[in-house]
């Protein structure tokens, strides 16, 4: 079982002015902290302010055109488990919560979710029942432990009343959530061809990414008859440093890092670099999917995509040409620059 620290995202589902949601979430976080090996992040849907779902592609594609979706994707993808703090509105979950679920797909999958519900007579439990059929569709796993607060019994003037018993119930939710999250982690490294979408590279991915990069650039070294290639020379420290100016994504399968790419805005262009697929995985569409994915991450200000490859890297040039890139110029004797209008 993995003992890596867990990140639990506490989602505050209500958004109206004067809501109780943040006070309930604050109580849950206070009652359950500190819990060894668990970091809590709070995502308040009112602060996040997602619009009504406005992405043109199905979220399972991982192709997001809006920065608000990408930001939400990063928050949810970074979590190992969720606690949804939700009221009951008209026997159901708040629309803002359903909307926040609908925005994403892979980011939710294979992670447990616990509920802290609140309401009048039903203590918000009908909201949870409704949410459960949605979260299981997104491959989340609702846990059994739960907190259900009847507002009249458990709150006063917008605050949760002191109760050691209630605090212990909250801790029980976090404990069960952590246990399930640890055993579910390996499921996220599944071999489902539709599943291993690109995810943001984390610091702990960098050593493996560097090994993959060196493997992939051996072919480039042979094709261009030189070892003087930056991706071969790059050190782990330099790779770490690059994460402050580049956004990096990778694809894992069975736990193995098999593909990666980076990109950053450079004036009006979206500069894409270091697109790599493990040599034994080449030819099965991973590179094309990763290229489409990274193109879709371009900010609105970018008018075109740009990338560089070796002048003699004919396989790469063919690949990018098929993807709609055209040769723009040759900055030096050994390199060509290709661009694609958005
Ligand atoms: C639109 C609306 C619908 C509600 N429907 C229910 C309901 O079906 N069942 C219930 O127990 N409470 C219901 N309530 C009462 C809420 O549980 C209570 O107002 C709670 O504080 C709402 O959460 P919030 O303050 O975080 O928005 C409703 C409240 C609102 C505003």
Coordinates of C-alpha atoms and ligand atoms in Angstrom, one line a residue:
X1 CA 0.0 0.0 0.0
X2 CA 1.3 3.4 -1.0
X3 CA 2.4 5.6 2.0
X4 CA 2.9 8.7 -0.1
X5 CA 1.1 11.7 1.5
X6 CA -2.5 12.1 0.4
X7 CA -4.1 15.2 -0.8
X8 CA -7.8 15.5 0.2
X9 CA -9.8 18.1 -1.7
X10 CA -12.7 19.5 0.4
X11 CA -15.3 20.8 -2.0
X12 CA -17.7 23.5 -0.7
X13 CA -20.8 22.9 -2.8
X14 CA -23.0 25.9 -2.0
X15 CA -22.4 29.3 -3.6
X16 CA -25.1 31.7 -2.4
X17 CA -24.3 34.8 -0.4
X18 CA -24.8 34.1 3.3
X19 CA -24.4 30.3 2.9
X20 CA -23.5 28.0 5.7
X21 CA -21.2 25.9 3.5
X22 CA -17.8 27.5 4.4
X23 CA -18.5 27.3 8.2
X24 CA -19.3 23.6 7.9
X25 CA -16.2 23.0 5.8
X26 CA -14.1 25.0 8.3
X27 CA -15.5 22.8 11.1
X28 CA -14.7 19.6 9.2
X29 CA -11.1 20.7 8.5
X30 CA -10.5 21.8 12.1
X31 CA -12.1 18.6 13.6
X32 CA -10.0 16.3 11.4
X33 CA -6.6 18.1 11.5
X34 CA -3.9 17.3 11.9
X35 CA -4.1 13.8 10.3
X36 CA -0.7 12.3 9.7
X37 CA 0.1 11.9 6.0
X38 CA -2.9 13.9 4.8
X39 CA -2.9 17.4 3.3
X40 CA -6.2 19.1 2.9
X41 CA -7.0 21.6 0.2
X42 CA -10.3 23.5 0.2
X43 CA -12.1 24.2 -3.1
X44 CA -14.9 26.7 -2.5
X45 CA -17.1 26.6 -5.6
X46 CA -18.2 30.2 -4.9
X47 CA -14.7 31.4 -5.1
X48 CA -13.7 29.3 -8.0
X49 CA -16.7 30.7 -9.9
X50 CA -17.0 28.2 -12.7
X51 CA -19.6 29.4 -15.3
X52 CA -22.3 27.0 -16.5
X53 CA -20.5 24.2 -18.3
X54 CA -19.1 25.8 -21.5
X55 CA -16.5 23.4 -23.0
X56 CA -17.2 22.3 -26.6
X57 CA -15.6 18.9 -26.2
X58 CA -16.7 16.0 -24.0
X59 CA -14.5 16.2 -20.8
X60 CA -13.3 12.6 -21.4
X61 CA -11.3 14.0 -24.3
X62 CA -9.2 16.1 -21.8
X63 CA -9.4 18.9 -24.4
X64 CA -10.2 22.1 -22.5
X65 CA -10.4 25.5 -24.3
X66 CA -11.0 27.6 -21.2
X67 CA -8.5 28.5 -18.5
X68 CA -11.1 28.1 -15.8
X69 CA -11.5 24.5 -16.8
X70 CA -7.8 23.9 -16.8
X71 CA -7.4 25.5 -13.4
X72 CA -10.2 23.3 -12.1
X73 CA -8.7 20.3 -13.8
X74 CA -5.3 20.9 -12.0
X75 CA -7.0 21.2 -8.6
X76 CA -9.0 18.0 -9.0
X77 CA -6.2 16.0 -10.7
X78 CA -3.9 16.9 -7.8
X79 CA -6.3 15.3 -5.3
X80 CA -6.2 11.7 -4.1
X81 CA -9.7 11.9 -2.5
X82 CA -12.6 14.2 -2.0
X83 CA -14.9 15.4 0.8
X84 CA -18.0 17.1 -0.6
X85 CA -19.6 19.5 1.9
X86 CA -23.1 19.9 0.5
X87 CA -26.5 21.2 1.5
X88 CA -29.7 19.8 0.2
X89 CA -31.6 22.0 -2.2
X90 CA -35.1 20.8 -3.1
X91 CA -34.2 17.1 -2.3
X92 CA -31.1 17.2 -4.5
X93 CA -27.6 18.5 -4.7
X94 CA -26.9 22.2 -5.6
X95 CA -26.6 22.9 -9.3
X96 CA -23.1 24.3 -8.8
X97 CA -21.9 20.9 -7.5
X98 CA -23.4 19.0 -10.5
X99 CA -21.9 21.6 -12.8
X100 CA -18.4 21.3 -11.2
X101 CA -18.6 17.5 -11.6
X102 CA -19.6 17.8 -15.2
X103 CA -16.7 20.0 -16.2
X104 CA -14.1 17.1 -15.8
X105 CA -13.8 13.4 -16.3
X106 CA -10.5 11.6 -15.9
X107 CA -9.5 13.8 -13.0
X108 CA -12.2 12.4 -10.8
X109 CA -11.7 8.7 -11.6
X110 CA -10.5 6.0 -9.2
X111 CA -10.7 8.3 -6.1
X112 CA -12.9 7.9 -3.0
X113 CA -15.4 10.5 -2.0
X114 CA -16.9 11.2 1.4
X115 CA -19.9 13.5 2.1
X116 CA -20.6 16.0 4.8
X117 CA -24.2 16.9 4.2
X118 CA -26.5 19.3 6.0
X119 CA -30.1 20.4 5.8
X120 CA -33.4 20.3 7.7
X121 CA -35.2 17.1 8.5
X122 CA -33.2 14.9 6.2
X123 CA -29.8 16.4 7.2
X124 CA -28.9 16.7 3.5
X125 CA -29.0 12.9 2.9
X126 CA -31.2 13.1 -0.2
X127 CA -28.6 15.5 -1.8
X128 CA -26.0 12.8 -1.1
X129 CA -28.1 10.1 -2.6
X130 CA -28.4 12.1 -5.8
X131 CA -24.7 12.9 -5.8
X132 CA -23.8 9.3 -5.4
X133 CA -25.3 8.3 -8.8
X134 CA -23.3 11.0 -10.4
X135 CA -20.0 10.3 -8.7
X136 CA -20.0 6.6 -9.5
X137 CA -20.6 7.4 -13.2
X138 CA -17.3 9.4 -12.9
X139 CA -15.6 6.3 -11.4
X140 CA -15.4 7.9 -7.9
X141 CA -16.0 5.5 -5.0
X142 CA -18.4 6.9 -2.3
X143 CA -17.3 5.7 1.1
X144 CA -19.7 4.4 3.8
X145 CA -18.6 6.8 6.6
X146 CA -20.5 10.0 6.5
X147 CA -21.4 13.2 8.4
X148 CA -25.0 14.3 8.1
X149 CA -25.9 17.4 10.1
X150 CA -29.5 18.4 11.0
X151 CA -29.1 22.1 11.1
X152 CA -31.4 22.7 14.0
X153 CA -29.5 20.2 16.2
X154 CA -25.9 20.9 15.1
X155 CA -25.6 24.6 14.3
X156 CA -26.2 28.0 15.9
X157 CA -25.9 31.4 14.3
X158 CA -24.0 30.1 11.4
X159 CA -21.5 27.9 13.3
X160 CA -21.3 24.2 14.0
X161 CA -21.9 23.6 17.8
X162 CA -19.0 22.1 19.8
X163 CA -19.4 18.3 20.1
X164 CA -16.6 15.8 20.7
X165 CA -18.9 13.1 19.3
X166 CA -19.4 15.0 16.1
X167 CA -15.7 15.7 15.7
X168 CA -15.0 12.0 16.1
X169 CA -17.5 11.2 13.3
X170 CA -15.6 13.7 11.1
X171 CA -12.3 12.0 11.9
X172 CA -13.9 8.7 11.0
X173 CA -14.8 10.0 7.6
X174 CA -11.2 11.2 7.0
X175 CA -9.7 7.9 8.3
X176 CA -11.9 5.7 6.0
X177 CA -11.3 8.1 3.1
X178 CA -7.5 7.8 3.6
X179 CA -7.6 4.0 3.8
X180 CA -9.6 3.7 0.6
X181 CA -7.6 6.4 -1.2
X182 CA -4.3 4.5 -0.5
X183 CA -5.6 1.2 -1.9
X184 CA -7.3 2.9 -4.9
X185 CA -4.1 4.7 -6.0
X186 CA -2.8 1.8 -8.2
X187 CA -6.2 1.8 -10.1
X188 CA -5.3 5.2 -11.4
X189 CA -2.4 3.6 -13.3
X190 CA -4.8 1.5 -15.4
X191 CA -4.2 0.1 -18.8
X192 CA -7.6 1.3 -20.2
X193 CA -6.7 2.8 -23.6
X194 CA -9.3 5.5 -23.0
X195 CA -8.1 6.3 -19.5
X196 CA -4.5 7.3 -19.3
X197 CA -5.0 10.9 -20.4
X198 CA -2.2 13.4 -19.9
X199 CA -1.8 14.8 -16.4
X200 CA 0.3 17.6 -15.1
X201 CA 3.8 16.5 -14.3
X202 CA 4.5 16.5 -10.5
X203 CA 8.0 17.0 -9.0
X204 CA 8.3 13.3 -8.2
X205 CA 7.8 12.4 -11.9
X206 CA 10.9 14.4 -13.0
X207 CA 13.6 11.7 -12.6
X208 CA 11.6 9.2 -14.6
X209 CA 10.8 11.9 -17.2
X210 CA 14.5 12.6 -17.6
X211 CA 15.2 8.9 -18.3
X212 CA 12.4 8.8 -20.9
X213 CA 13.7 12.0 -22.5
X214 CA 17.2 10.5 -22.9
X215 CA 15.8 7.3 -24.3
X216 CA 13.7 9.2 -26.8
X217 CA 16.5 11.5 -28.0
X218 CA 18.9 8.7 -28.8
X219 CA 16.9 8.3 -32.1
X220 CA 17.4 12.0 -32.7
X221 CA 21.1 11.8 -32.0
X222 CA 21.4 9.0 -34.6
X223 CA 19.1 10.7 -37.2
X224 CA 21.1 14.0 -36.9
X225 CA 24.5 12.4 -36.3
X226 CA 25.2 14.4 -33.2
X227 CA 25.2 14.0 -29.4
X228 CA 25.0 17.7 -29.0
X229 CA 21.3 17.8 -28.3
X230 CA 19.9 19.8 -25.3
X231 CA 17.4 17.0 -24.3
X232 CA 20.3 14.6 -24.0
X233 CA 22.4 17.0 -21.9
X234 CA 19.7 18.3 -19.6
X235 CA 20.3 17.6 -15.9
X236 CA 17.7 16.9 -13.3
X237 CA 18.3 20.3 -11.8
X238 CA 17.7 22.0 -15.2
X239 CA 14.6 19.9 -15.6
X240 CA 13.3 21.1 -12.2
X241 CA 14.2 24.7 -13.1
X242 CA 12.2 24.4 -16.4
X243 CA 9.0 23.8 -14.5
X244 CA 8.9 27.4 -13.5
X245 CA 8.6 28.6 -17.1
X246 CA 7.1 25.6 -18.9
X247 CA 3.9 23.6 -18.2
X248 CA 4.7 19.9 -18.4
X249 CA 2.3 17.0 -18.9
X250 CA 2.9 13.2 -19.0
X251 CA 1.0 10.0 -19.7
X252 CA 1.4 7.0 -17.5
X253 CA 0.4 3.4 -18.2
X254 CA 0.7 0.6 -15.6
X255 CA 2.5 3.2 -13.5
X256 CA 5.2 3.7 -16.2
X257 CA 5.7 7.1 -17.6
X258 CA 5.4 6.6 -21.4
X259 CA 5.0 10.0 -22.9
X260 CA 5.4 13.7 -22.1
X261 CA 5.3 17.2 -23.5
X262 CA 5.8 20.7 -22.4
X263 CA 4.5 24.1 -23.6
X264 CA 4.6 27.8 -22.7
X265 CA 3.4 31.0 -24.2
X266 CA 6.0 33.0 -26.1
X267 CA 4.3 36.3 -27.2
X268 CA 1.6 35.3 -29.6
X269 CA 2.8 31.8 -30.0
X270 CA 2.2 28.6 -28.0
X271 CA 5.6 27.0 -28.0
X272 CA 5.4 23.2 -27.7
X273 CA 8.5 21.3 -26.8
X274 CA 9.9 17.9 -25.9
X275 CA 7.0 15.8 -27.3
X276 CA 8.2 12.3 -26.5
X277 CA 6.7 8.8 -26.6
X278 CA 8.7 5.8 -25.3
X279 CA 10.1 4.0 -28.4
X280 CA 8.3 0.8 -27.6
X281 CA 5.0 2.6 -27.5
X282 CA 5.4 4.5 -30.8
X283 CA 2.8 4.1 -33.5
X284 CA -0.2 3.6 -31.3
X285 CA -1.5 7.2 -31.4
X286 CA -0.2 8.4 -28.1
X287 CA 1.9 11.1 -29.7
X288 CA -1.0 12.4 -31.8
X289 CA -3.3 12.5 -28.8
X290 CA -0.7 14.3 -26.7
X291 CA -0.1 16.8 -29.4
X292 CA -3.8 17.6 -29.7
X293 CA -4.1 17.8 -26.0
X294 CA -1.2 20.3 -25.6
X295 CA -2.5 22.4 -28.5
X296 CA -5.8 22.7 -26.7
X297 CA -4.0 24.0 -23.6
X298 CA -2.9 27.1 -25.6
X299 CA -4.2 30.4 -24.0
X300 CA -6.6 32.5 -25.9
X301 CA -3.9 35.1 -26.8
X302 CA -1.8 32.6 -28.8
X303 CA -2.5 32.9 -32.5
X304 CA -0.4 29.9 -33.5
X305 CA 1.5 26.9 -32.3
X306 CA 5.3 26.5 -32.8
X307 CA 7.8 23.8 -32.3
X308 CA 11.3 22.8 -33.2
X309 CA 12.8 19.6 -34.4
X310 CA 16.1 18.4 -36.0
X311 CA 16.5 19.3 -39.7
X312 CA 17.2 15.6 -40.4
X313 CA 14.4 14.2 -38.2
X314 CA 12.3 13.3 -41.1
X315 CA 10.0 11.1 -39.1
X316 CA 9.2 14.0 -36.7
X317 CA 8.7 16.4 -39.6
X318 CA 6.3 14.0 -41.4
X319 CA 4.4 13.5 -38.1
X320 CA 4.0 17.3 -37.5
X321 CA 3.1 17.9 -41.2
X322 CA 0.4 15.3 -40.9
X323 CA -0.8 17.2 -37.8
X324 CA -1.1 20.4 -39.9
X325 CA 2.3 22.1 -39.2
X326 CA 4.2 23.8 -41.9
X327 CA 7.9 24.5 -42.1
X328 CA 8.4 28.1 -41.1
X329 CA 12.2 28.6 -41.0
X330 CA 15.5 27.1 -40.0
X331 CA 17.0 29.0 -37.1
X332 CA 20.3 27.2 -37.6
X333 CA 22.0 24.5 -39.7
X334 CA 20.6 21.7 -37.6
X335 CA 17.1 22.8 -36.6
X336 CA 13.8 23.6 -38.2
X337 CA 10.9 25.5 -36.8
X338 CA 7.3 24.4 -37.7
X339 CA 4.2 26.4 -37.0
X340 CA 0.4 25.8 -37.2
X341 CA -2.2 28.5 -37.1
X342 CA -5.0 28.0 -34.5
Ligands
LIG1 C1 -33.1 26.7 -2.7 C2 -33.1 26.0 -1.4 C3 -33.7 24.7 -1.3 C4 -33.7 24.0 -0.1 N1 -34.2 22.8 -0.1 C5 -34.0 22.0 1.0 C6 -34.4 20.6 1.0 O1 -34.9 20.1 0.0 N2 -34.2 19.9 2.1 C7 -33.6 20.5 3.3 O2 -33.4 19.8 4.2 N3 -33.3 21.8 3.3 C8 -33.5 22.6 2.2 N4 -33.1 23.9 2.2 C9 -32.6 24.4 3.4 C10 -31.0 24.3 3.4 O3 -30.7 23.0 3.8 C11 -30.4 25.4 4.3 O4 -30.9 26.6 3.9 C12 -28.9 25.3 4.2 O5 -28.4 26.4 5.0 C13 -28.5 25.6 2.8 O6 -27.1 25.5 2.6 P1 -26.2 26.8 2.3 O7 -26.5 27.8 3.5 O8 -24.8 26.4 2.3 O9 -26.7 27.4 1.0 C14 -33.1 24.6 1.0 C15 -32.5 25.8 0.9 C16 -32.5 26.5 -0.3 C17 -31.8 27.9 -0.4

